GROMACS .gro file of C-alpha atoms in nm:
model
  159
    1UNK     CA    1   9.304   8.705   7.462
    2UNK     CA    2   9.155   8.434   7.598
    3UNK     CA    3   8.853   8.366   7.855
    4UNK     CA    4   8.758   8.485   8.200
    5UNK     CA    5   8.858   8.159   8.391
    6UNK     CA    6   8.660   8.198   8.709
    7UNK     CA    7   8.294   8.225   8.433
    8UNK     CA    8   8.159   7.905   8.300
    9UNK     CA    9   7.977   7.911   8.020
   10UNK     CA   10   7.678   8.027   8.118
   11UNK     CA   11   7.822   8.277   8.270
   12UNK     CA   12   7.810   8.188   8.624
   13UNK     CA   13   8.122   8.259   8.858
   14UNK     CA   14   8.282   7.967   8.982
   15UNK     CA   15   8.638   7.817   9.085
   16UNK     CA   16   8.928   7.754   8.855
   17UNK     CA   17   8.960   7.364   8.896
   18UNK     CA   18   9.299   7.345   8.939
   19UNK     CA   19   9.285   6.951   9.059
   20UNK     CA   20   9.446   6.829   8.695
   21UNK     CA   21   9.734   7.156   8.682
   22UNK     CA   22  10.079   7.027   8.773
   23UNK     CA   23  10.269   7.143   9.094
   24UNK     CA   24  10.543   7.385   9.033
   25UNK     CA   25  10.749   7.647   9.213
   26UNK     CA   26  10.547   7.965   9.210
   27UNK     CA   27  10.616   8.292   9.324
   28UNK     CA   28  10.491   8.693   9.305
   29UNK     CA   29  10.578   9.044   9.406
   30UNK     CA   30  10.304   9.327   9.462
   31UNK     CA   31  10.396   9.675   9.548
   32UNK     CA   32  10.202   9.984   9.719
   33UNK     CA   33  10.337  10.284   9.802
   34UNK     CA   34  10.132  10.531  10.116
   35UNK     CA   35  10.249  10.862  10.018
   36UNK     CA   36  10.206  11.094  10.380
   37UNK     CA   37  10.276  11.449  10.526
   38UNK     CA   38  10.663  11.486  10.620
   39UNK     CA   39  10.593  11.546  11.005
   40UNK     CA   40  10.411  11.170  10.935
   41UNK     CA   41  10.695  11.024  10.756
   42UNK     CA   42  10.946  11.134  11.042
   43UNK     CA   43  10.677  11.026  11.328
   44UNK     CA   44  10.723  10.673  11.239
   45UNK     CA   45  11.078  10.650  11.126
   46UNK     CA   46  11.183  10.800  11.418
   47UNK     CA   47  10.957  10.563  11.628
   48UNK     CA   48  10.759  10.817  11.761
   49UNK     CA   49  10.376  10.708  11.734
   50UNK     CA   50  10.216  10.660  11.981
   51UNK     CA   51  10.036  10.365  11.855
   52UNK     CA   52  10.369  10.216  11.826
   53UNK     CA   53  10.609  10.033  11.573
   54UNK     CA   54  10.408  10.116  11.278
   55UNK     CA   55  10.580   9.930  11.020
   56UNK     CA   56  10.621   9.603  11.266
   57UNK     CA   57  10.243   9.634  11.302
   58UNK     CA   58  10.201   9.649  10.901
   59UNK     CA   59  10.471   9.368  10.802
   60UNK     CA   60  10.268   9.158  11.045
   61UNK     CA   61   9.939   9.239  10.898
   62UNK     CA   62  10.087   9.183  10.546
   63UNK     CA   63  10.186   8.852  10.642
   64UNK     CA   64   9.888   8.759  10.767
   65UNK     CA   65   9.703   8.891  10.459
   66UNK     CA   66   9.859   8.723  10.235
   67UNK     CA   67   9.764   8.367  10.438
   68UNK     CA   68   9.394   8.499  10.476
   69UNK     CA   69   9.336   8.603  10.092
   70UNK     CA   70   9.104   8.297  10.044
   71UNK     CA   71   8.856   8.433  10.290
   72UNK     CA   72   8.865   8.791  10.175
   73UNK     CA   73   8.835   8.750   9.751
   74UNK     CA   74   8.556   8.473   9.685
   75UNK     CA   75   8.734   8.251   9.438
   76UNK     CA   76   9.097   8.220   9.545
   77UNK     CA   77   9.197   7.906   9.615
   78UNK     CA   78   9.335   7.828  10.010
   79UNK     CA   79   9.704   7.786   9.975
   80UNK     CA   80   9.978   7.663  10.154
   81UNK     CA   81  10.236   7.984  10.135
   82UNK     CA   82  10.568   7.819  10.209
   83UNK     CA   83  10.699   8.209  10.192
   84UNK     CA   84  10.578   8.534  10.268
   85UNK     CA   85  10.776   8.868  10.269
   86UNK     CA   86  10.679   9.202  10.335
   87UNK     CA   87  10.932   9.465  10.280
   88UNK     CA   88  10.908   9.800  10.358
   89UNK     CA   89  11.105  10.110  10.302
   90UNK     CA   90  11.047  10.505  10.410
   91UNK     CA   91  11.127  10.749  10.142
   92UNK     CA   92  11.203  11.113  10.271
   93UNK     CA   93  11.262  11.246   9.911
   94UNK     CA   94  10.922  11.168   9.819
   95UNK     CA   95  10.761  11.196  10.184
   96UNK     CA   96  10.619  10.805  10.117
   97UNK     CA   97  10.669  10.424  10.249
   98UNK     CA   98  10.696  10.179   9.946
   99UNK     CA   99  10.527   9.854  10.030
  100UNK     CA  100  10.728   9.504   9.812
  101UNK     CA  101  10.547   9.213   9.901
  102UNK     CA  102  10.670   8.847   9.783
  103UNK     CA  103  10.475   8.510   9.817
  104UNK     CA  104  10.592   8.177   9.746
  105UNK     CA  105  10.491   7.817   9.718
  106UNK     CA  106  10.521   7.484   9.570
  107UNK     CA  107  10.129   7.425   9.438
  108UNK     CA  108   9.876   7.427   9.111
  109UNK     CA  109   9.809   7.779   9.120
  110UNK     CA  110   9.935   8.086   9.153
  111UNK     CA  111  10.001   8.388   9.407
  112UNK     CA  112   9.933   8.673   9.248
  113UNK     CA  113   9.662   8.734   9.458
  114UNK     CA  114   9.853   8.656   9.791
  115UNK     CA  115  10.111   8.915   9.706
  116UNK     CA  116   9.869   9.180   9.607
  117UNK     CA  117   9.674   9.144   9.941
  118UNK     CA  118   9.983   9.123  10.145
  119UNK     CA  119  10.076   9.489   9.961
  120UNK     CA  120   9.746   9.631  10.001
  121UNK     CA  121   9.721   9.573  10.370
  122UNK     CA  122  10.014   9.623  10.506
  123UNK     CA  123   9.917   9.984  10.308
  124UNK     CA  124   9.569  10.004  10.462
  125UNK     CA  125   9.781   9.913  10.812
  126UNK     CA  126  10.016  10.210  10.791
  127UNK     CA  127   9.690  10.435  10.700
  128UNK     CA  128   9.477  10.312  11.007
  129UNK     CA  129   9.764  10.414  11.246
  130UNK     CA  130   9.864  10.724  11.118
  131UNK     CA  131   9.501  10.848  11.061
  132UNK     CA  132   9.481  11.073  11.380
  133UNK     CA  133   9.827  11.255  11.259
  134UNK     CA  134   9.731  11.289  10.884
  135UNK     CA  135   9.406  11.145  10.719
  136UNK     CA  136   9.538  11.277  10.391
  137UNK     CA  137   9.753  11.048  10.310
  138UNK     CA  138   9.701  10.836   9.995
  139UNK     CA  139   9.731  10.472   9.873
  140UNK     CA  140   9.818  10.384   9.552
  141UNK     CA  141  10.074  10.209   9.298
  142UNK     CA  142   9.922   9.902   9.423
  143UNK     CA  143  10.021   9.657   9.139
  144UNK     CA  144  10.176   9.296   9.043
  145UNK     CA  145  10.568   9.358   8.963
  146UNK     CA  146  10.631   8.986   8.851
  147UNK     CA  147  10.497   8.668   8.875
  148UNK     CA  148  10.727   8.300   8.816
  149UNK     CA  149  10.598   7.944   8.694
  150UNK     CA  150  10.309   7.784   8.673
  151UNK     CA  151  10.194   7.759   8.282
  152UNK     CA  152  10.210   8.091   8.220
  153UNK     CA  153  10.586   8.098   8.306
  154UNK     CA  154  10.746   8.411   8.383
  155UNK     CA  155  10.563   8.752   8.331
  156UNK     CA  156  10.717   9.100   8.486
  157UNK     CA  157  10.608   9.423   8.487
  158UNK     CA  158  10.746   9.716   8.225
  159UNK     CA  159  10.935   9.925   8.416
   0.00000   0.00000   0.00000
């Protein structure tokens, strides 16, 4: 296994000097999944809320995540995303809305991070609208699916 990149070694946290790392193509999907009452489920699909187009409001709010990660986690490094995507699809079966986000970019480090933030609140978006109908609902699954180039190459998830 090998070391904790963002801890010199003293021990101190610090950022990854990425200055000397080549540019490549790099990309990353995240995934979250807001599992909700029916009734809440139908509310939005059928474009009901009140608040209105609930998962327009959380695609946006994705998107704009995933360009403001740098000032929410401490060491990321500002990038230039040349893609973002949030996806987002309602599943009546199991009464939930699974959350795909994809980032993209030509730089010397990857988005990981980007993705996962663009996942987690577009998820935290579709609970702060729907809270007055059903503050039960739950976020989870919130996890990297796969991750292309940079060193590291490609890495994906098991299924």
């Amino acid at each position: 296994m090998s070391r904790l990149t963002h801890l010199d070694e003293k021990g101190h946290a610090n950022m990854v000097d990425v200055s000397e790392k080549a540019v490549t193509s790099r990309e990353a999907t995240a995934c979250a999944e807001v599992k909700m009452l029916p009734e809440t489920l139908k509310l939005i699909t059928e474009g009901g809320h009140k608040k209105g187009d609930v998962l327009a409001v959380a695609r946006i709010a994705g998107i704009q995540a995933a360009k403001r990660t740098s000032d929410l986690i401490p060491l990321c490094h500002p990038l230039m995303l040349s893609k973002v995507t949030v996806e987002l699809q309602p599943d009546v079966a199991n009464s939930c809305i699974s959350i795909h986000a994809t980032c993209k970019l030509a730089g010397q480090t990857g988005v990981e991070m980007e993705a996962l933030t663009a996942a987690s609140v577009a998820a935290l978006t579709i609970y702060d609208m729907c809270k007055a109908v059903d503050k039960g609902m739950v976020i989870s699954a919130v996890k990297l699916l796969e991750k292309k180039g940079g060193k590291s190459g490609h890495w994906q998830a098991e299924a």
